[in-house]
mmCIF file with all atom_site columns, C-alpha atoms in Angstrom:
data_model
loop_
_atom_site.group_PDB
_atom_site.id
_atom_site.type_symbol
_atom_site.label_atom_id
_atom_site.label_alt_id
_atom_site.label_comp_id
_atom_site.label_asym_id
_atom_site.label_entity_id
_atom_site.label_seq_id
_atom_site.pdbx_PDB_ins_code
_atom_site.Cartn_x
_atom_site.Cartn_y
_atom_site.Cartn_z
_atom_site.occupancy
_atom_site.B_iso_or_equiv
_atom_site.pdbx_formal_charge
_atom_site.auth_seq_id
_atom_site.auth_comp_id
_atom_site.auth_asym_id
_atom_site.auth_atom_id
_atom_site.pdbx_PDB_model_num
ATOM 1   C CA . MET A 1 1   ? 102.872 99.929  98.217  1.00 55.00 ? 1   MET A CA 1
ATOM 2   C CA . PRO A 1 2   ? 103.095 100.583 101.935 1.00 57.00 ? 2   PRO A CA 1
ATOM 3   C CA . THR A 1 3   ? 105.280 98.240  103.905 1.00 84.00 ? 3   THR A CA 1
ATOM 4   C CA . ILE A 1 4   ? 105.838 97.886  107.595 1.00 93.00 ? 4   ILE A CA 1
ATOM 5   C CA . ASP A 1 5   ? 108.991 97.124  109.482 1.00 94.00 ? 5   ASP A CA 1
ATOM 6   C CA . GLU A 1 6   ? 109.568 94.809  112.425 1.00 93.00 ? 6   GLU A CA 1
ATOM 7   C CA . LEU A 1 7   ? 108.680 97.451  115.054 1.00 95.00 ? 7   LEU A CA 1
ATOM 8   C CA . ASP A 1 8   ? 105.443 98.310  113.234 1.00 95.00 ? 8   ASP A CA 1
ATOM 9   C CA . ALA A 1 9   ? 104.588 94.599  113.098 1.00 94.00 ? 9   ALA A CA 1
ATOM 10  C CA . ARG A 1 10  ? 105.308 94.177  116.813 1.00 95.00 ? 10  ARG A CA 1
ATOM 11  C CA . LEU A 1 11  ? 103.185 97.237  117.633 1.00 96.00 ? 11  LEU A CA 1
ATOM 12  C CA . ILE A 1 12  ? 100.244 96.007  115.536 1.00 95.00 ? 12  ILE A CA 1
ATOM 13  C CA . ALA A 1 13  ? 100.491 92.523  117.043 1.00 94.00 ? 13  ALA A CA 1
ATOM 14  C CA . LEU A 1 14  ? 100.555 93.979  120.556 1.00 95.00 ? 14  LEU A CA 1
ATOM 15  C CA . LEU A 1 15  ? 97.537  96.214  119.889 1.00 94.00 ? 15  LEU A CA 1
ATOM 16  C CA . THR A 1 16  ? 95.702  93.251  118.352 1.00 92.00 ? 16  THR A CA 1
ATOM 17  C CA . GLU A 1 17  ? 96.410  90.976  121.307 1.00 92.00 ? 17  GLU A CA 1
ATOM 18  C CA . GLN A 1 18  ? 95.943  93.673  123.979 1.00 93.00 ? 18  GLN A CA 1
ATOM 19  C CA . PRO A 1 19  ? 93.785  96.465  122.500 1.00 92.00 ? 19  PRO A CA 1
ATOM 20  C CA . GLN A 1 20  ? 93.377  98.147  125.895 1.00 93.00 ? 20  GLN A CA 1
ATOM 21  C CA . ILE A 1 21  ? 97.135  98.546  126.445 1.00 95.00 ? 21  ILE A CA 1
ATOM 22  C CA . GLY A 1 22  ? 97.395  102.182 125.299 1.00 94.00 ? 22  GLY A CA 1
ATOM 23  C CA . VAL A 1 23  ? 100.402 104.058 124.003 1.00 96.00 ? 23  VAL A CA 1
ATOM 24  C CA . LEU A 1 24  ? 102.277 104.191 127.321 1.00 97.00 ? 24  LEU A CA 1
ATOM 25  C CA . GLY A 1 25  ? 101.753 100.479 127.988 1.00 96.00 ? 25  GLY A CA 1
ATOM 26  C CA . ALA A 1 26  ? 102.829 99.639  124.446 1.00 97.00 ? 26  ALA A CA 1
ATOM 27  C CA . SER A 1 27  ? 105.997 101.701 124.793 1.00 97.00 ? 27  SER A CA 1
ATOM 28  C CA . ARG A 1 28  ? 106.905 99.855  127.981 1.00 97.00 ? 28  ARG A CA 1
ATOM 29  C CA . LYS A 1 29  ? 106.132 96.443  126.484 1.00 97.00 ? 29  LYS A CA 1
ATOM 30  C CA . LEU A 1 30  ? 108.053 97.166  123.272 1.00 97.00 ? 30  LEU A CA 1
ATOM 31  C CA . GLY A 1 31  ? 110.960 98.879  125.026 1.00 97.00 ? 31  GLY A CA 1
ATOM 32  C CA . VAL A 1 32  ? 110.762 102.094 123.000 1.00 97.00 ? 32  VAL A CA 1
ATOM 33  C CA . ALA A 1 33  ? 109.870 105.686 123.831 1.00 97.00 ? 33  ALA A CA 1
ATOM 34  C CA . ARG A 1 34  ? 106.232 106.707 124.151 1.00 97.00 ? 34  ARG A CA 1
ATOM 35  C CA . GLY A 1 35  ? 106.753 109.285 121.406 1.00 97.00 ? 35  GLY A CA 1
ATOM 36  C CA . THR A 1 36  ? 108.069 106.587 119.072 1.00 97.00 ? 36  THR A CA 1
ATOM 37  C CA . VAL A 1 37  ? 104.958 104.456 119.630 1.00 97.00 ? 37  VAL A CA 1
ATOM 38  C CA . GLN A 1 38  ? 102.669 107.452 119.098 1.00 97.00 ? 38  GLN A CA 1
ATOM 39  C CA . ALA A 1 39  ? 104.499 108.497 115.932 1.00 97.00 ? 39  ALA A CA 1
ATOM 40  C CA . ARG A 1 40  ? 104.401 104.944 114.567 1.00 96.00 ? 40  ARG A CA 1
ATOM 41  C CA . LEU A 1 41  ? 100.705 104.605 115.410 1.00 96.00 ? 41  LEU A CA 1
ATOM 42  C CA . ASP A 1 42  ? 99.892  107.959 113.789 1.00 96.00 ? 42  ASP A CA 1
ATOM 43  C CA . ARG A 1 43  ? 101.812 107.013 110.651 1.00 95.00 ? 43  ARG A CA 1
ATOM 44  C CA . LEU A 1 44  ? 100.147 103.576 110.433 1.00 96.00 ? 44  LEU A CA 1
ATOM 45  C CA . ILE A 1 45  ? 96.716  105.221 110.698 1.00 95.00 ? 45  ILE A CA 1
ATOM 46  C CA . GLU A 1 46  ? 97.606  107.951 108.194 1.00 95.00 ? 46  GLU A CA 1
ATOM 47  C CA . ARG A 1 47  ? 98.820  105.352 105.665 1.00 93.00 ? 47  ARG A CA 1
ATOM 48  C CA . GLY A 1 48  ? 95.676  103.274 106.157 1.00 92.00 ? 48  GLY A CA 1
ATOM 49  C CA . VAL A 1 49  ? 97.534  100.255 107.524 1.00 93.00 ? 49  VAL A CA 1
ATOM 50  C CA . ILE A 1 50  ? 95.431  100.544 110.689 1.00 94.00 ? 50  ILE A CA 1
ATOM 51  C CA . SER A 1 51  ? 91.912  101.389 109.594 1.00 92.00 ? 51  SER A CA 1
ATOM 52  C CA . SER A 1 52  ? 90.158  101.468 112.965 1.00 89.00 ? 52  SER A CA 1
ATOM 53  C CA . LEU A 1 53  ? 90.801  101.517 116.674 1.00 88.00 ? 53  LEU A CA 1
ATOM 54  C CA . ALA A 1 54  ? 87.146  100.695 117.342 1.00 87.00 ? 54  ALA A CA 1
ATOM 55  C CA . PRO A 1 55  ? 86.267  97.590  119.352 1.00 87.00 ? 55  PRO A CA 1
ATOM 56  C CA . THR A 1 56  ? 85.290  94.404  117.558 1.00 87.00 ? 56  THR A CA 1
ATOM 57  C CA . VAL A 1 57  ? 81.660  93.773  118.453 1.00 92.00 ? 57  VAL A CA 1
ATOM 58  C CA . SER A 1 58  ? 80.051  90.328  118.332 1.00 94.00 ? 58  SER A CA 1
ATOM 59  C CA . ALA A 1 59  ? 76.713  90.390  116.511 1.00 96.00 ? 59  ALA A CA 1
ATOM 60  C CA . ALA A 1 60  ? 75.850  87.045  118.146 1.00 96.00 ? 60  ALA A CA 1
ATOM 61  C CA . ALA A 1 61  ? 76.403  88.522  121.620 1.00 96.00 ? 61  ALA A CA 1
ATOM 62  C CA . LEU A 1 62  ? 74.034  91.351  120.657 1.00 97.00 ? 62  LEU A CA 1
ATOM 63  C CA . GLY A 1 63  ? 71.310  88.799  119.874 1.00 97.00 ? 63  GLY A CA 1
ATOM 64  C CA . TYR A 1 64  ? 72.015  88.177  116.171 1.00 98.00 ? 64  TYR A CA 1
ATOM 65  C CA . PRO A 1 65  ? 73.462  84.635  116.065 1.00 98.00 ? 65  PRO A CA 1
ATOM 66  C CA . VAL A 1 66  ? 72.464  83.856  112.459 1.00 98.00 ? 66  VAL A CA 1
ATOM 67  C CA . MET A 1 67  ? 74.989  84.998  109.850 1.00 98.00 ? 67  MET A CA 1
ATOM 68  C CA . ALA A 1 68  ? 74.436  84.716  106.117 1.00 98.00 ? 68  ALA A CA 1
ATOM 69  C CA . PHE A 1 69  ? 76.038  85.794  102.882 1.00 98.00 ? 69  PHE A CA 1
ATOM 70  C CA . CYS A 1 70  ? 73.720  87.208  100.225 1.00 98.00 ? 70  CYS A CA 1
ATOM 71  C CA . THR A 1 71  ? 74.806  87.356  96.598  1.00 98.00 ? 71  THR A CA 1
ATOM 72  C CA . LEU A 1 72  ? 72.810  90.158  95.009  1.00 97.00 ? 72  LEU A CA 1
ATOM 73  C CA . GLN A 1 73  ? 72.115  90.840  91.362  1.00 96.00 ? 73  GLN A CA 1
ATOM 74  C CA . ILE A 1 74  ? 71.118  94.457  90.871  1.00 95.00 ? 74  ILE A CA 1
ATOM 75  C CA . GLN A 1 75  ? 69.367  96.483  88.179  1.00 88.00 ? 75  GLN A CA 1
ATOM 76  C CA . GLN A 1 76  ? 72.319  97.814  86.237  1.00 83.00 ? 76  GLN A CA 1
ATOM 77  C CA . ARG A 1 77  ? 70.361  100.799 84.831  1.00 82.00 ? 77  ARG A CA 1
ATOM 78  C CA . LYS A 1 78  ? 69.631  102.189 88.298  1.00 77.00 ? 78  LYS A CA 1
ATOM 79  C CA . GLY A 1 79  ? 73.281  102.064 89.320  1.00 81.00 ? 79  GLY A CA 1
ATOM 80  C CA . ARG A 1 80  ? 75.051  100.548 92.269  1.00 92.00 ? 80  ARG A CA 1
ATOM 81  C CA . GLN A 1 81  ? 74.960  103.629 94.507  1.00 94.00 ? 81  GLN A CA 1
ATOM 82  C CA . ALA A 1 82  ? 71.188  103.543 95.054  1.00 94.00 ? 82  ALA A CA 1
ATOM 83  C CA . VAL A 1 83  ? 71.397  99.903  96.144  1.00 96.00 ? 83  VAL A CA 1
ATOM 84  C CA . VAL A 1 84  ? 74.342  100.610 98.458  1.00 96.00 ? 84  VAL A CA 1
ATOM 85  C CA . GLU A 1 85  ? 72.495  103.501 100.100 1.00 96.00 ? 85  GLU A CA 1
ATOM 86  C CA . HIS A 1 86  ? 69.449  101.266 100.611 1.00 96.00 ? 86  HIS A CA 1
ATOM 87  C CA . LEU A 1 87  ? 71.624  98.521  102.154 1.00 98.00 ? 87  LEU A CA 1
ATOM 88  C CA . ARG A 1 88  ? 73.338  101.047 104.457 1.00 98.00 ? 88  ARG A CA 1
ATOM 89  C CA . GLY A 1 89  ? 69.916  101.750 105.936 1.00 98.00 ? 89  GLY A CA 1
ATOM 90  C CA . ILE A 1 90  ? 69.488  98.133  107.075 1.00 98.00 ? 90  ILE A CA 1
ATOM 91  C CA . ALA A 1 91  ? 71.228  97.623  110.432 1.00 98.00 ? 91  ALA A CA 1
ATOM 92  C CA . GLU A 1 92  ? 71.591  93.870  109.914 1.00 98.00 ? 92  GLU A CA 1
ATOM 93  C CA . VAL A 1 93  ? 73.707  94.397  106.774 1.00 98.00 ? 93  VAL A CA 1
ATOM 94  C CA . LEU A 1 94  ? 77.253  94.359  108.141 1.00 98.00 ? 94  LEU A CA 1
ATOM 95  C CA . GLU A 1 95  ? 79.298  94.488  104.925 1.00 97.00 ? 95  GLU A CA 1
ATOM 96  C CA . VAL A 1 96  ? 78.746  94.910  101.198 1.00 98.00 ? 96  VAL A CA 1
ATOM 97  C CA . HIS A 1 97  ? 81.352  94.197  98.521  1.00 98.00 ? 97  HIS A CA 1
ATOM 98  C CA . THR A 1 98  ? 81.275  94.368  94.747  1.00 96.00 ? 98  THR A CA 1
ATOM 99  C CA . ILE A 1 99  ? 82.157  90.979  93.303  1.00 97.00 ? 99  ILE A CA 1
ATOM 100 C CA . THR A 1 100 ? 82.836  89.124  90.084  1.00 95.00 ? 100 THR A CA 1
ATOM 101 C CA . GLY A 1 101 ? 80.959  86.024  89.050  1.00 92.00 ? 101 GLY A CA 1
ATOM 102 C CA . GLY A 1 102 ? 77.262  85.261  89.287  1.00 89.00 ? 102 GLY A CA 1
ATOM 103 C CA . GLY A 1 103 ? 76.278  88.369  91.225  1.00 95.00 ? 103 GLY A CA 1
ATOM 104 C CA . ASP A 1 104 ? 77.062  92.044  91.513  1.00 96.00 ? 104 ASP A CA 1
ATOM 105 C CA . LEU A 1 105 ? 77.287  92.485  95.284  1.00 97.00 ? 105 LEU A CA 1
ATOM 106 C CA . LEU A 1 106 ? 78.029  90.252  98.250  1.00 98.00 ? 106 LEU A CA 1
ATOM 107 C CA . ALA A 1 107 ? 76.460  91.247  101.562 1.00 98.00 ? 107 ALA A CA 1
ATOM 108 C CA . ARG A 1 108 ? 77.209  89.775  104.974 1.00 98.00 ? 108 ARG A CA 1
ATOM 109 C CA . VAL A 1 109 ? 74.059  89.973  107.067 1.00 98.00 ? 109 VAL A CA 1
ATOM 110 C CA . VAL A 1 110 ? 72.965  88.867  110.527 1.00 98.00 ? 110 VAL A CA 1
ATOM 111 C CA . ALA A 1 111 ? 69.595  87.998  112.021 1.00 98.00 ? 111 ALA A CA 1
ATOM 112 C CA . ARG A 1 112 ? 68.028  86.871  115.283 1.00 98.00 ? 112 ARG A CA 1
ATOM 113 C CA . ASP A 1 113 ? 66.784  83.573  113.796 1.00 98.00 ? 113 ASP A CA 1
ATOM 114 C CA . ASN A 1 114 ? 65.816  82.110  110.404 1.00 97.00 ? 114 ASN A CA 1
ATOM 115 C CA . ALA A 1 115 ? 62.432  83.893  110.357 1.00 98.00 ? 115 ALA A CA 1
ATOM 116 C CA . ASP A 1 116 ? 64.214  87.167  111.081 1.00 98.00 ? 116 ASP A CA 1
ATOM 117 C CA . LEU A 1 117 ? 66.665  86.395  108.265 1.00 98.00 ? 117 LEU A CA 1
ATOM 118 C CA . GLN A 1 118 ? 63.681  86.176  105.927 1.00 98.00 ? 118 GLN A CA 1
ATOM 119 C CA . ARG A 1 119 ? 62.611  89.634  107.125 1.00 98.00 ? 119 ARG A CA 1
ATOM 120 C CA . VAL A 1 120 ? 66.113  91.000  106.437 1.00 98.00 ? 120 VAL A CA 1
ATOM 121 C CA . ILE A 1 121 ? 66.177  89.463  102.935 1.00 98.00 ? 121 ILE A CA 1
ATOM 122 C CA . ASP A 1 122 ? 62.708  90.872  102.230 1.00 97.00 ? 122 ASP A CA 1
ATOM 123 C CA . GLN A 1 123 ? 63.953  94.288  103.308 1.00 97.00 ? 123 GLN A CA 1
ATOM 124 C CA . ILE A 1 124 ? 66.990  93.956  101.024 1.00 97.00 ? 124 ILE A CA 1
ATOM 125 C CA . VAL A 1 125 ? 64.881  93.214  97.932  1.00 96.00 ? 125 VAL A CA 1
ATOM 126 C CA . GLU A 1 126 ? 61.835  95.390  98.713  1.00 96.00 ? 126 GLU A CA 1
ATOM 127 C CA . THR A 1 127 ? 62.843  98.392  96.581  1.00 93.00 ? 127 THR A CA 1
ATOM 128 C CA . GLY A 1 128 ? 63.131  96.413  93.349  1.00 91.00 ? 128 GLY A CA 1
ATOM 129 C CA . LEU A 1 129 ? 66.730  97.578  92.933  1.00 93.00 ? 129 LEU A CA 1
ATOM 130 C CA . VAL A 1 130 ? 67.867  94.010  93.673  1.00 95.00 ? 130 VAL A CA 1
ATOM 131 C CA . VAL A 1 131 ? 66.733  91.692  90.879  1.00 94.00 ? 131 VAL A CA 1
ATOM 132 C CA . HIS A 1 132 ? 67.798  88.440  92.560  1.00 95.00 ? 132 HIS A CA 1
ATOM 133 C CA . ALA A 1 133 ? 69.193  87.459  95.952  1.00 96.00 ? 133 ALA A CA 1
ATOM 134 C CA . SER A 1 134 ? 70.812  84.129  96.724  1.00 97.00 ? 134 SER A CA 1
ATOM 135 C CA . THR A 1 135 ? 71.496  83.512  100.412 1.00 98.00 ? 135 THR A CA 1
ATOM 136 C CA . THR A 1 136 ? 73.864  81.083  102.114 1.00 98.00 ? 136 THR A CA 1
ATOM 137 C CA . ILE A 1 137 ? 73.604  80.667  105.879 1.00 98.00 ? 137 ILE A CA 1
ATOM 138 C CA . ALA A 1 138 ? 76.897  80.276  107.740 1.00 97.00 ? 138 ALA A CA 1
ATOM 139 C CA . LEU A 1 139 ? 76.736  77.319  110.132 1.00 97.00 ? 139 LEU A CA 1
ATOM 140 C CA . ALA A 1 140 ? 79.954  77.973  112.044 1.00 95.00 ? 140 ALA A CA 1
ATOM 141 C CA . GLU A 1 141 ? 82.861  80.401  111.851 1.00 94.00 ? 141 GLU A CA 1
ATOM 142 C CA . LEU A 1 142 ? 86.020  78.332  111.657 1.00 96.00 ? 142 LEU A CA 1
ATOM 143 C CA . VAL A 1 143 ? 88.494  81.145  110.983 1.00 95.00 ? 143 VAL A CA 1
ATOM 144 C CA . GLY A 1 144 ? 87.333  84.638  111.862 1.00 91.00 ? 144 GLY A CA 1
ATOM 145 C CA . HIS A 1 145 ? 88.370  87.841  110.119 1.00 90.00 ? 145 HIS A CA 1
ATOM 146 C CA . ARG A 1 146 ? 92.080  88.204  110.716 1.00 90.00 ? 146 ARG A CA 1
ATOM 147 C CA . THR A 1 147 ? 95.003  90.189  109.437 1.00 90.00 ? 147 THR A CA 1
ATOM 148 C CA . LEU A 1 148 ? 97.690  89.482  112.033 1.00 90.00 ? 148 LEU A CA 1
ATOM 149 C CA . PRO A 1 149 ? 99.314  86.697  109.937 1.00 92.00 ? 149 PRO A CA 1
ATOM 150 C CA . LEU A 1 150 ? 99.702  89.222  107.085 1.00 90.00 ? 150 LEU A CA 1
ATOM 151 C CA . VAL A 1 151 ? 101.203 91.756  109.465 1.00 90.00 ? 151 VAL A CA 1
ATOM 152 C CA . GLN A 1 152 ? 103.680 89.172  110.726 1.00 87.00 ? 152 GLN A CA 1
ATOM 153 C CA . GLU A 1 153 ? 104.544 88.089  107.172 1.00 88.00 ? 153 GLU A CA 1
ATOM 154 C CA . THR A 1 154 ? 104.981 91.660  105.961 1.00 87.00 ? 154 THR A CA 1
ATOM 155 C CA . GLY A 1 155 ? 106.883 92.816  109.035 1.00 81.00 ? 155 GLY A CA 1
ATOM 156 C CA . GLY A 1 156 ? 109.540 90.163  108.568 1.00 60.00 ? 156 GLY A CA 1
ATOM 157 C CA . ARG A 1 157 ? 108.662 88.184  111.641 1.00 52.00 ? 157 ARG A CA 1
#
């Protein structure tokens, strides 16, 4: 199981708080050599601790303020991969996870408004690969996706 040390944790926290800082800026802020920061960053990416350096984009700011979670029951005979490929083709489907419980997949989707959400749901179920979809609309995001507390806990901070 990969672990991180205190310098890794400080580097990740800095990049989370100031993603535009760059390697040179991070080395200055952390008080270590530029090569050390680059080597640490490369190793964190290689180990999968840092999975992306891409910007976090707000779907709401792009005109998709409605967020919903769809629990999907799929046709088991057809297999999960066909459903996943279909869902990948729908831009409003942001994430899909396999789950336990009452459904097979959980999808996080966005829409422009409630009528548009109906269009997205219709698109999700149109192939017949999804047997049942149950949708819950998110009213407000109280705690957004975050990992920094885990980084701080793991890094011994």
